[in-house]
Amino acid sequence: MTGLLLAALLTLPATSGSRAQSELRIGISAPLSDYFSVIGYQIEAGARAARDVEGTGSLEFFDDACEPKGGARTAEAMVAAGVAVAIGYPCIESFDEAMPILADANTPLILLGVQSEAIAVERRKGNWPVLRLAPKSADEADAIADYMKRAWREVNFAIIDDGTLYGRELAEAVRFRMEEDNLKPVFTDTYRPQLDNQVALIRRLRKAGATHVFVGGDASDAAIIGADAARIGIPLTLAGGTAFLAPASAGTLADGTALVALPAWPDVMDKPSDEDGMAVSAAHPGNNYLVPAYAALQIALAIFEGKDPAEGFFFGDLLGRTFDTVLGPISFDGNGDVSRNLFRIFVIEDGKPVLAETDSSIGSIQ
């Protein structure tokens, strides 16, 4: 399999004396204090909810504070505690320090939240036993470009960015994916962000004949572009990435604006599933960790189902295996990444993001 991780045989110390099956101990590392504690509380709640339903396994929680020292500290504590599998590390700062320690101890990690593409290189070099239950950075561009290929195929579109690293790289990635299908923008530009108005930019877009615009920028600029276009009578349909998610203080996105985001998945067990079997919320998207943490615990329990945690297992067997979770069926490719894109497309309606139509009618979204 392309990019297949070098298989790691995870041998855990055997229990002395009795041959009774060892208790499955699962370590959960998350920021449980300070600025990022809201993330940690979601991860803790999701893991506890899954544990209460499944009724097996022992959870041990560790506070990494989203800091490098916290990552090293919690990883060392997990190894000392003899956990069979780790879950969490949503911040790359703590993950970078924790993973080599966990790998040296042959402790597998189900990673939440880190989207950086760079970890794939280190993962292969270090033979890290890590499954990433989070989208990669490239998945954001894939999701919005797939939407645009359908919904914007017959329109004149532009691709602009705000000059930041995020905005420029996302805009370039989207343009590359569109051009793979021979769909080329009529206008490209880097605009000046954080201006009080963007009328000059809008007039340039009109001169180029663009009616639809992908914005590699944030919600504040997109709100100004949309409002100014409406005010001077130049209708524009906008689309953007996860940076379009912002508090109300950033401004209101124009109705019809499309954006890519992770669903919030609240009350997931009571929600209908989409075409992939994933339960999603129709509104209020965001990077909510509660349900992914629930799914991560389901995966951890499935790994050791019918096995004694003290006997170890072959990590390579997990790559390509399908796990039944509240996120629907989840499998991991040869790099340890989720095999399908977890991002979804939302469209602004009455000022709020609403889950877009599915593939069969996506082209009807304006």
mmCIF file of C-alpha atoms in Angstrom:
data_model
loop_
_atom_site.group_PDB
_atom_site.id
_atom_site.type_symbol
_atom_site.label_atom_id
_atom_site.label_comp_id
_atom_site.label_asym_id
_atom_site.label_seq_id
_atom_site.Cartn_x
_atom_site.Cartn_y
_atom_site.Cartn_z
ATOM 1 C CA MET A 1 0.000 0.000 0.000
ATOM 2 C CA THR A 2 1.419 3.422 -0.999
ATOM 3 C CA GLY A 3 2.911 5.198 1.975
ATOM 4 C CA LEU A 4 2.347 2.192 4.206
ATOM 5 C CA LEU A 5 3.748 2.739 7.668
ATOM 6 C CA LEU A 6 6.470 0.306 8.635
ATOM 7 C CA ALA A 7 4.572 -2.210 10.741
ATOM 8 C CA ALA A 8 5.179 -1.959 14.465
ATOM 9 C CA LEU A 9 4.670 -4.929 16.731
ATOM 10 C CA LEU A 10 3.333 -3.470 19.931
ATOM 11 C CA THR A 11 4.493 -5.685 22.769
ATOM 12 C CA LEU A 12 3.163 -4.641 26.164
ATOM 13 C CA PRO A 13 4.446 -6.108 29.434
ATOM 14 C CA ALA A 14 2.628 -9.205 30.594
ATOM 15 C CA THR A 15 0.819 -9.233 33.928
ATOM 16 C CA SER A 16 2.611 -11.172 36.596
ATOM 17 C CA GLY A 17 1.006 -13.979 38.552
ATOM 18 C CA SER A 18 -2.544 -14.424 37.250
ATOM 19 C CA ARG A 19 -3.321 -15.244 33.607
ATOM 20 C CA ALA A 20 -6.599 -13.322 33.831
ATOM 21 C CA GLN A 21 -7.131 -10.769 31.059
ATOM 22 C CA SER A 22 -5.653 -7.381 31.882
ATOM 23 C CA GLU A 23 -7.884 -4.335 32.218
ATOM 24 C CA LEU A 24 -7.805 -2.082 29.162
ATOM 25 C CA ARG A 25 -6.324 1.254 30.230
ATOM 26 C CA ILE A 26 -6.863 4.183 27.853
ATOM 27 C CA GLY A 27 -5.027 7.482 28.230
ATOM 28 C CA ILE A 28 -6.748 10.709 27.182
ATOM 29 C CA SER A 29 -4.523 13.758 26.700
ATOM 30 C CA ALA A 30 -6.141 17.160 26.164
ATOM 31 C CA PRO A 31 -5.848 20.768 27.329
ATOM 32 C CA LEU A 32 -7.864 20.650 30.536
ATOM 33 C CA SER A 33 -6.754 24.021 31.860
ATOM 34 C CA ASP A 34 -6.180 27.601 30.717
ATOM 35 C CA TYR A 35 -7.071 29.069 27.316
ATOM 36 C CA PHE A 36 -7.804 25.868 25.366
ATOM 37 C CA SER A 37 -9.725 24.094 28.110
ATOM 38 C CA VAL A 38 -12.985 24.248 26.117
ATOM 39 C CA ILE A 39 -11.386 21.776 23.690
ATOM 40 C CA GLY A 40 -10.247 19.553 26.526
ATOM 41 C CA TYR A 41 -13.670 19.504 28.140
ATOM 42 C CA GLN A 42 -15.246 18.399 24.846
ATOM 43 C CA ILE A 43 -12.718 15.575 24.493
ATOM 44 C CA GLU A 44 -13.209 14.500 28.102
ATOM 45 C CA ALA A 45 -17.012 14.549 27.783
ATOM 46 C CA GLY A 46 -16.965 12.579 24.540
ATOM 47 C CA ALA A 47 -14.647 9.907 25.921
ATOM 48 C CA ARG A 48 -16.660 9.577 29.139
ATOM 49 C CA ALA A 49 -19.930 9.313 27.202
ATOM 50 C CA ALA A 50 -18.539 6.484 25.071
ATOM 51 C CA ARG A 51 -17.141 4.744 28.138
ATOM 52 C CA ASP A 52 -20.537 4.942 29.867
ATOM 53 C CA VAL A 53 -22.290 3.399 26.856
ATOM 54 C CA GLU A 54 -19.701 0.732 26.059
ATOM 55 C CA GLY A 55 -19.132 -0.162 29.715
ATOM 56 C CA THR A 56 -15.564 -1.335 29.319
ATOM 57 C CA GLY A 57 -12.067 0.043 29.651
ATOM 58 C CA SER A 58 -10.513 2.350 32.231
ATOM 59 C CA LEU A 59 -9.954 6.031 31.335
ATOM 60 C CA GLU A 60 -7.051 8.100 32.634
ATOM 61 C CA PHE A 61 -6.976 11.822 31.846
ATOM 62 C CA PHE A 62 -3.871 13.970 31.364
ATOM 63 C CA ASP A 63 -3.627 17.749 30.891
ATOM 64 C CA ASP A 64 -1.217 18.711 28.093
ATOM 65 C CA ALA A 65 -2.316 22.405 28.092
ATOM 66 C CA CYS A 66 -1.649 22.527 24.312
ATOM 67 C CA GLU A 67 2.013 23.186 25.156
ATOM 68 C CA PRO A 68 5.237 21.384 24.153
ATOM 69 C CA LYS A 69 6.250 20.687 27.752
ATOM 70 C CA GLY A 70 2.738 19.454 28.443
ATOM 71 C CA GLY A 71 2.989 17.001 25.550
ATOM 72 C CA ALA A 72 6.227 15.501 26.832
ATOM 73 C CA ARG A 73 4.948 15.418 30.411
ATOM 74 C CA THR A 74 1.686 13.666 29.618
ATOM 75 C CA ALA A 75 3.302 11.155 27.260
ATOM 76 C CA GLU A 76 5.814 10.179 29.921
ATOM 77 C CA ALA A 77 2.986 9.860 32.457
ATOM 78 C CA MET A 78 0.997 7.645 30.078
ATOM 79 C CA VAL A 79 3.974 5.357 29.518
ATOM 80 C CA ALA A 80 4.563 5.155 33.272
ATOM 81 C CA ALA A 81 0.882 4.337 33.812
ATOM 82 C CA GLY A 82 1.052 1.550 31.228
ATOM 83 C CA VAL A 83 -1.854 2.709 29.080
ATOM 84 C CA ALA A 84 -2.569 0.423 26.121
ATOM 85 C CA VAL A 85 -3.639 3.218 23.768
ATOM 86 C CA ALA A 86 -3.637 7.019 23.856
ATOM 87 C CA ILE A 87 -6.271 9.422 22.502
ATOM 88 C CA GLY A 88 -6.141 13.169 22.001
ATOM 89 C CA TYR A 89 -3.296 15.706 21.599
ATOM 90 C CA PRO A 90 -5.443 18.137 19.542
ATOM 91 C CA CYS A 91 -2.664 20.785 19.405
ATOM 92 C CA ILE A 92 0.402 20.207 17.261
ATOM 93 C CA GLU A 93 2.654 21.808 19.899
ATOM 94 C CA SER A 94 1.933 19.072 22.438
ATOM 95 C CA PHE A 95 1.665 16.323 19.818
ATOM 96 C CA ASP A 96 5.169 17.014 18.430
ATOM 97 C CA GLU A 97 6.742 16.395 21.837
ATOM 98 C CA ALA A 98 4.493 13.525 22.874
ATOM 99 C CA MET A 99 4.594 11.297 19.819
ATOM 100 C CA PRO A 100 8.285 10.258 19.873
ATOM 101 C CA ILE A 101 7.885 9.262 23.521
ATOM 102 C CA LEU A 102 4.754 7.228 22.813
ATOM 103 C CA ALA A 103 6.389 5.641 19.752
ATOM 104 C CA ASP A 104 9.457 4.592 21.753
ATOM 105 C CA ALA A 105 7.109 2.843 24.177
ATOM 106 C CA ASN A 106 5.063 1.289 21.327
ATOM 107 C CA THR A 107 1.932 3.051 22.585
ATOM 108 C CA PRO A 108 -0.490 3.718 19.711
ATOM 109 C CA LEU A 109 -2.186 7.122 19.479
ATOM 110 C CA ILE A 110 -5.565 8.064 18.015
ATOM 111 C CA LEU A 111 -4.875 11.693 17.165
ATOM 112 C CA LEU A 112 -7.597 14.348 17.297
ATOM 113 C CA GLY A 113 -7.483 17.741 15.634
ATOM 114 C CA VAL A 114 -3.989 18.122 14.116
ATOM 115 C CA GLN A 115 -4.396 18.782 10.381
ATOM 116 C CA SER A 116 -0.792 19.591 9.403
ATOM 117 C CA GLU A 117 0.504 17.673 6.389
ATOM 118 C CA ALA A 118 4.018 17.808 7.838
ATOM 119 C CA ILE A 119 3.373 15.097 10.400
ATOM 120 C CA ALA A 120 3.160 12.480 7.629
ATOM 121 C CA VAL A 121 6.901 12.766 6.970
ATOM 122 C CA GLU A 122 7.845 12.459 10.629
ATOM 123 C CA ARG A 123 5.353 9.644 11.056
ATOM 124 C CA ARG A 124 7.024 7.590 8.329
ATOM 125 C CA LYS A 125 10.564 8.394 9.463
ATOM 126 C CA GLY A 126 9.851 7.552 13.092
ATOM 127 C CA ASN A 127 7.557 4.585 12.413
ATOM 128 C CA TRP A 128 4.959 6.253 14.615
ATOM 129 C CA PRO A 129 1.907 4.108 15.484
ATOM 130 C CA VAL A 130 -0.625 6.922 15.037
ATOM 131 C CA LEU A 131 -4.114 6.988 13.515
ATOM 132 C CA ARG A 132 -5.274 10.526 12.702
ATOM 133 C CA LEU A 133 -9.006 10.926 13.346
ATOM 134 C CA ALA A 134 -9.010 14.424 11.858
ATOM 135 C CA PRO A 135 -8.898 15.813 8.328
ATOM 136 C CA LYS A 136 -5.603 16.757 6.707
ATOM 137 C CA SER A 137 -5.025 20.330 5.560
ATOM 138 C CA ALA A 138 -5.477 19.200 1.947
ATOM 139 C CA ASP A 139 -8.977 17.945 2.748
ATOM 140 C CA GLU A 140 -10.197 21.532 3.158
ATOM 141 C CA ALA A 141 -9.203 22.428 -0.408
ATOM 142 C CA ASP A 142 -10.529 19.096 -1.707
ATOM 143 C CA ALA A 143 -13.953 19.656 -0.138
ATOM 144 C CA ILE A 144 -14.540 23.223 -1.366
ATOM 145 C CA ALA A 145 -13.066 22.517 -4.817
ATOM 146 C CA ASP A 146 -15.307 19.461 -5.270
ATOM 147 C CA TYR A 147 -18.283 21.670 -4.440
ATOM 148 C CA MET A 148 -17.166 24.397 -6.851
ATOM 149 C CA LYS A 149 -16.584 21.894 -9.666
ATOM 150 C CA ARG A 150 -20.255 20.999 -9.497
ATOM 151 C CA ALA A 151 -21.964 24.222 -8.475
ATOM 152 C CA TRP A 152 -19.737 26.668 -10.395
ATOM 153 C CA ARG A 153 -19.017 24.670 -13.527
ATOM 154 C CA GLU A 154 -21.077 26.943 -15.804
ATOM 155 C CA VAL A 155 -20.197 30.313 -14.246
ATOM 156 C CA ASN A 156 -17.347 32.806 -14.501
ATOM 157 C CA PHE A 157 -15.450 32.559 -11.236
ATOM 158 C CA ALA A 158 -12.500 34.348 -9.674
ATOM 159 C CA ILE A 159 -10.005 33.194 -7.043
ATOM 160 C CA ILE A 160 -8.560 35.804 -4.702
ATOM 161 C CA ASP A 161 -6.543 35.690 -1.482
ATOM 162 C CA ASP A 162 -5.554 38.017 1.337
ATOM 163 C CA GLY A 163 -1.790 37.386 1.086
ATOM 164 C CA THR A 164 -1.543 35.432 4.336
ATOM 165 C CA LEU A 165 0.093 32.008 4.323
ATOM 166 C CA TYR A 166 -3.265 30.330 4.959
ATOM 167 C CA GLY A 167 -5.185 32.351 2.388
ATOM 168 C CA ARG A 168 -2.555 32.109 -0.341
ATOM 169 C CA GLU A 169 -1.969 28.368 0.044
ATOM 170 C CA LEU A 170 -5.695 27.578 0.161
ATOM 171 C CA ALA A 171 -6.424 29.715 -2.915
ATOM 172 C CA GLU A 172 -3.570 28.086 -4.842
ATOM 173 C CA ALA A 173 -4.708 24.600 -3.843
ATOM 174 C CA VAL A 174 -8.281 25.326 -4.944
ATOM 175 C CA ARG A 175 -7.113 26.805 -8.257
ATOM 176 C CA PHE A 176 -4.947 23.745 -8.935
ATOM 177 C CA ARG A 177 -7.852 21.386 -8.266
ATOM 178 C CA MET A 178 -10.193 23.399 -10.485
ATOM 179 C CA GLU A 179 -7.682 23.443 -13.333
ATOM 180 C CA GLU A 180 -7.389 19.661 -13.084
ATOM 181 C CA ASP A 181 -10.933 19.686 -14.512
ATOM 182 C CA ASN A 182 -9.989 22.391 -17.041
ATOM 183 C CA LEU A 183 -11.948 24.994 -15.052
ATOM 184 C CA LYS A 184 -9.956 28.230 -14.998
ATOM 185 C CA PRO A 185 -10.695 31.471 -13.146
ATOM 186 C CA VAL A 186 -11.375 34.613 -15.175
ATOM 187 C CA PHE A 187 -9.575 36.667 -12.529
ATOM 188 C CA THR A 188 -6.985 36.075 -9.799
ATOM 189 C CA ASP A 189 -5.619 38.634 -7.384
ATOM 190 C CA THR A 190 -4.219 39.233 -3.927
ATOM 191 C CA TYR A 191 -6.341 41.857 -2.206
ATOM 192 C CA ARG A 192 -5.552 44.127 0.734
ATOM 193 C CA PRO A 193 -7.267 42.706 3.821
ATOM 194 C CA GLN A 194 -8.912 44.562 6.702
ATOM 195 C CA LEU A 195 -10.043 47.555 4.653
ATOM 196 C CA ASP A 196 -13.237 49.395 5.526
ATOM 197 C CA ASN A 197 -14.536 48.761 2.000
ATOM 198 C CA GLN A 198 -13.603 46.621 -0.988
ATOM 199 C CA VAL A 199 -15.421 48.538 -3.735
ATOM 200 C CA ALA A 200 -12.298 48.841 -5.907
ATOM 201 C CA LEU A 201 -11.777 45.067 -5.761
ATOM 202 C CA ILE A 202 -15.425 44.446 -6.602
ATOM 203 C CA ARG A 203 -15.241 46.714 -9.651
ATOM 204 C CA ARG A 204 -12.185 44.800 -10.893
ATOM 205 C CA LEU A 205 -14.104 41.560 -10.453
ATOM 206 C CA ARG A 206 -17.026 42.948 -12.463
ATOM 207 C CA LYS A 207 -14.696 44.155 -15.231
ATOM 208 C CA ALA A 208 -13.297 40.604 -15.482
ATOM 209 C CA GLY A 209 -16.846 39.225 -15.749
ATOM 210 C CA ALA A 210 -16.717 37.240 -12.493
ATOM 211 C CA THR A 211 -20.028 36.454 -10.829
ATOM 212 C CA HIS A 212 -18.674 33.938 -8.302
ATOM 213 C CA VAL A 213 -15.570 34.444 -6.134
ATOM 214 C CA PHE A 214 -13.506 32.077 -4.022
ATOM 215 C CA VAL A 215 -11.960 34.080 -1.175
ATOM 216 C CA GLY A 216 -8.795 32.776 0.442
ATOM 217 C CA GLY A 217 -9.302 34.952 3.485
ATOM 218 C CA ASP A 218 -11.289 35.378 6.650
ATOM 219 C CA ALA A 219 -14.932 36.017 7.477
ATOM 220 C CA SER A 220 -14.436 39.725 8.159
ATOM 221 C CA ASP A 221 -13.150 40.476 4.648
ATOM 222 C CA ALA A 222 -15.729 38.176 3.062
ATOM 223 C CA ALA A 223 -18.533 39.966 4.917
ATOM 224 C CA ILE A 224 -17.295 43.356 3.676
ATOM 225 C CA ILE A 225 -16.947 42.112 0.093
ATOM 226 C CA GLY A 226 -20.454 40.665 0.150
ATOM 227 C CA ALA A 227 -22.025 43.761 1.732
ATOM 228 C CA ASP A 228 -20.239 46.203 -0.604
ATOM 229 C CA ALA A 229 -21.182 44.160 -3.676
ATOM 230 C CA ALA A 230 -24.845 44.198 -2.659
ATOM 231 C CA ARG A 231 -24.743 47.911 -1.844
ATOM 232 C CA ILE A 232 -23.425 48.962 -5.273
ATOM 233 C CA GLY A 233 -25.595 46.492 -7.144
ATOM 234 C CA ILE A 234 -22.963 43.996 -8.314
ATOM 235 C CA PRO A 235 -24.188 40.552 -7.249
ATOM 236 C CA LEU A 236 -21.406 38.176 -6.241
ATOM 237 C CA THR A 237 -21.619 34.645 -4.855
ATOM 238 C CA LEU A 238 -18.749 33.882 -2.489
ATOM 239 C CA ALA A 239 -17.091 30.722 -1.213
ATOM 240 C CA GLY A 240 -14.297 30.153 1.273
ATOM 241 C CA GLY A 241 -12.621 27.869 3.753
ATOM 242 C CA THR A 242 -12.790 27.237 7.469
ATOM 243 C CA ALA A 243 -11.672 30.819 8.175
ATOM 244 C CA PHE A 244 -15.213 31.886 7.220
ATOM 245 C CA LEU A 245 -16.289 30.512 10.611
ATOM 246 C CA ALA A 246 -16.102 33.445 12.990
ATOM 247 C CA PRO A 247 -18.025 35.168 15.777
ATOM 248 C CA ALA A 248 -20.746 37.658 14.896
ATOM 249 C CA SER A 249 -18.343 40.517 15.571
ATOM 250 C CA ALA A 250 -16.519 39.605 12.342
ATOM 251 C CA GLY A 251 -19.575 40.559 10.293
ATOM 252 C CA THR A 252 -22.409 38.728 8.580
ATOM 253 C CA LEU A 253 -21.686 36.618 5.517
ATOM 254 C CA ALA A 254 -24.037 37.200 2.601
ATOM 255 C CA ASP A 255 -26.736 34.621 1.991
ATOM 256 C CA GLY A 256 -25.608 32.100 -0.610
ATOM 257 C CA THR A 257 -22.001 32.132 0.601
ATOM 258 C CA ALA A 258 -20.529 28.616 0.704
ATOM 259 C CA LEU A 259 -17.924 27.508 3.220
ATOM 260 C CA VAL A 260 -16.197 24.324 4.269
ATOM 261 C CA ALA A 261 -16.252 23.211 7.891
ATOM 262 C CA LEU A 262 -16.461 20.267 10.207
ATOM 263 C CA PRO A 263 -19.997 19.649 11.456
ATOM 264 C CA ALA A 264 -20.652 20.365 15.100
ATOM 265 C CA TRP A 265 -22.289 16.959 15.619
ATOM 266 C CA PRO A 266 -24.295 17.921 18.745
ATOM 267 C CA ASP A 267 -26.604 15.239 20.162
ATOM 268 C CA VAL A 268 -25.181 12.996 17.496
ATOM 269 C CA MET A 269 -27.019 9.854 18.504
ATOM 270 C CA ASP A 270 -30.343 11.601 17.818
ATOM 271 C CA LYS A 271 -29.397 12.985 14.392
ATOM 272 C CA PRO A 272 -30.019 11.420 10.964
ATOM 273 C CA SER A 273 -27.007 10.203 9.027
ATOM 274 C CA ASP A 274 -25.738 11.539 5.728
ATOM 275 C CA GLU A 275 -24.788 9.485 2.683
ATOM 276 C CA ASP A 276 -21.635 8.205 4.394
ATOM 277 C CA GLY A 277 -23.508 7.082 7.486
ATOM 278 C CA MET A 278 -22.100 10.046 9.426
ATOM 279 C CA ALA A 279 -24.476 11.720 11.842
ATOM 280 C CA VAL A 280 -24.295 15.479 11.360
ATOM 281 C CA SER A 281 -25.916 18.649 12.549
ATOM 282 C CA ALA A 282 -27.556 20.786 9.883
ATOM 283 C CA ALA A 283 -26.300 24.013 11.420
ATOM 284 C CA HIS A 284 -23.618 25.648 13.536
ATOM 285 C CA PRO A 285 -20.572 23.903 12.043
ATOM 286 C CA GLY A 286 -17.302 24.010 13.866
ATOM 287 C CA ASN A 287 -14.358 22.019 15.081
ATOM 288 C CA ASN A 288 -16.266 20.259 17.828
ATOM 289 C CA TYR A 289 -14.248 17.527 19.547
ATOM 290 C CA LEU A 290 -16.954 15.838 21.606
ATOM 291 C CA VAL A 291 -18.184 13.344 19.023
ATOM 292 C CA PRO A 292 -14.768 12.643 17.437
ATOM 293 C CA ALA A 293 -13.539 11.809 20.945
ATOM 294 C CA TYR A 294 -16.508 9.474 21.341
ATOM 295 C CA ALA A 295 -15.581 7.793 18.040
ATOM 296 C CA ALA A 296 -11.918 7.575 19.043
ATOM 297 C CA LEU A 297 -12.836 5.641 22.168
ATOM 298 C CA GLN A 298 -15.018 3.299 20.086
ATOM 299 C CA ILE A 299 -12.015 2.650 17.840
ATOM 300 C CA ALA A 300 -9.721 2.063 20.819
ATOM 301 C CA LEU A 301 -12.157 -0.452 22.295
ATOM 302 C CA ALA A 302 -12.564 -2.203 18.929
ATOM 303 C CA ILE A 303 -8.795 -2.564 18.586
ATOM 304 C CA PHE A 304 -8.627 -4.607 21.775
ATOM 305 C CA GLU A 305 -11.976 -6.389 21.515
ATOM 306 C CA GLY A 306 -11.420 -10.024 22.445
ATOM 307 C CA LYS A 307 -7.716 -9.387 23.103
ATOM 308 C CA ASP A 308 -5.696 -9.156 26.261
ATOM 309 C CA PRO A 309 -4.071 -5.678 26.242
ATOM 310 C CA ALA A 310 -0.966 -7.240 27.775
ATOM 311 C CA GLU A 311 -0.372 -9.405 24.689
ATOM 312 C CA GLY A 312 0.161 -6.604 22.157
ATOM 313 C CA PHE A 313 -1.046 -6.493 18.562
ATOM 314 C CA PHE A 314 0.202 -5.781 15.036
ATOM 315 C CA PHE A 315 -0.299 -2.070 14.230
ATOM 316 C CA GLY A 316 -0.282 -2.673 10.474
ATOM 317 C CA ASP A 317 -3.519 -4.654 10.854
ATOM 318 C CA LEU A 318 -5.348 -1.415 11.736
ATOM 319 C CA LEU A 319 -4.566 0.255 8.398
ATOM 320 C CA GLY A 320 -7.484 -0.354 6.046
ATOM 321 C CA ARG A 321 -9.660 -1.922 8.727
ATOM 322 C CA THR A 322 -13.165 -0.431 9.015
ATOM 323 C CA PHE A 323 -14.446 0.651 12.422
ATOM 324 C CA ASP A 324 -18.123 1.292 13.173
ATOM 325 C CA THR A 325 -18.430 4.617 14.988
ATOM 326 C CA VAL A 326 -20.864 7.459 15.625
ATOM 327 C CA LEU A 327 -19.141 9.213 12.708
ATOM 328 C CA GLY A 328 -20.163 6.342 10.463
ATOM 329 C CA PRO A 329 -17.710 3.747 9.131
ATOM 330 C CA ILE A 330 -14.121 4.930 9.640
ATOM 331 C CA SER A 331 -11.044 3.385 8.061
ATOM 332 C CA PHE A 332 -7.440 4.554 7.858
ATOM 333 C CA ASP A 333 -5.198 4.514 4.790
ATOM 334 C CA GLY A 334 -1.573 3.407 4.575
ATOM 335 C CA ASN A 335 -0.461 6.699 6.104
ATOM 336 C CA GLY A 336 -2.767 6.300 9.091
ATOM 337 C CA ASP A 337 -5.112 9.068 7.881
ATOM 338 C CA VAL A 338 -8.903 8.803 7.676
ATOM 339 C CA SER A 339 -9.775 7.393 4.272
ATOM 340 C CA ARG A 340 -12.664 9.811 3.594
ATOM 341 C CA ASN A 341 -13.043 13.543 3.914
ATOM 342 C CA LEU A 342 -14.721 14.624 7.160
ATOM 343 C CA PHE A 343 -15.333 18.193 5.970
ATOM 344 C CA ARG A 344 -18.791 19.242 4.798
ATOM 345 C CA ILE A 345 -20.078 22.178 2.762
ATOM 346 C CA PHE A 346 -22.383 24.723 4.386
ATOM 347 C CA VAL A 347 -24.301 27.550 2.695
ATOM 348 C CA ILE A 348 -25.376 30.736 4.466
ATOM 349 C CA GLU A 349 -29.155 31.058 4.712
ATOM 350 C CA ASP A 350 -30.753 33.888 6.687
ATOM 351 C CA GLY A 351 -27.326 34.686 8.064
ATOM 352 C CA LYS A 352 -26.649 31.174 9.357
ATOM 353 C CA PRO A 353 -24.683 28.211 7.938
ATOM 354 C CA VAL A 354 -26.911 25.363 6.760
ATOM 355 C CA LEU A 355 -25.648 21.987 5.567
ATOM 356 C CA ALA A 356 -25.585 22.047 1.755
ATOM 357 C CA GLU A 357 -27.598 19.718 -0.434
ATOM 358 C CA THR A 358 -26.044 16.318 -1.145
ATOM 359 C CA ASP A 359 -24.372 15.422 -4.432
ATOM 360 C CA SER A 360 -27.546 14.766 -6.406
ATOM 361 C CA SER A 361 -28.754 18.350 -6.081
ATOM 362 C CA ILE A 362 -25.589 20.245 -5.235
ATOM 363 C CA GLY A 363 -25.617 21.994 -8.573
ATOM 364 C CA SER A 364 -28.876 23.748 -7.670
ATOM 365 C CA ILE A 365 -27.275 25.648 -4.798
ATOM 366 C CA GLN A 366 -26.855 29.299 -5.699
#
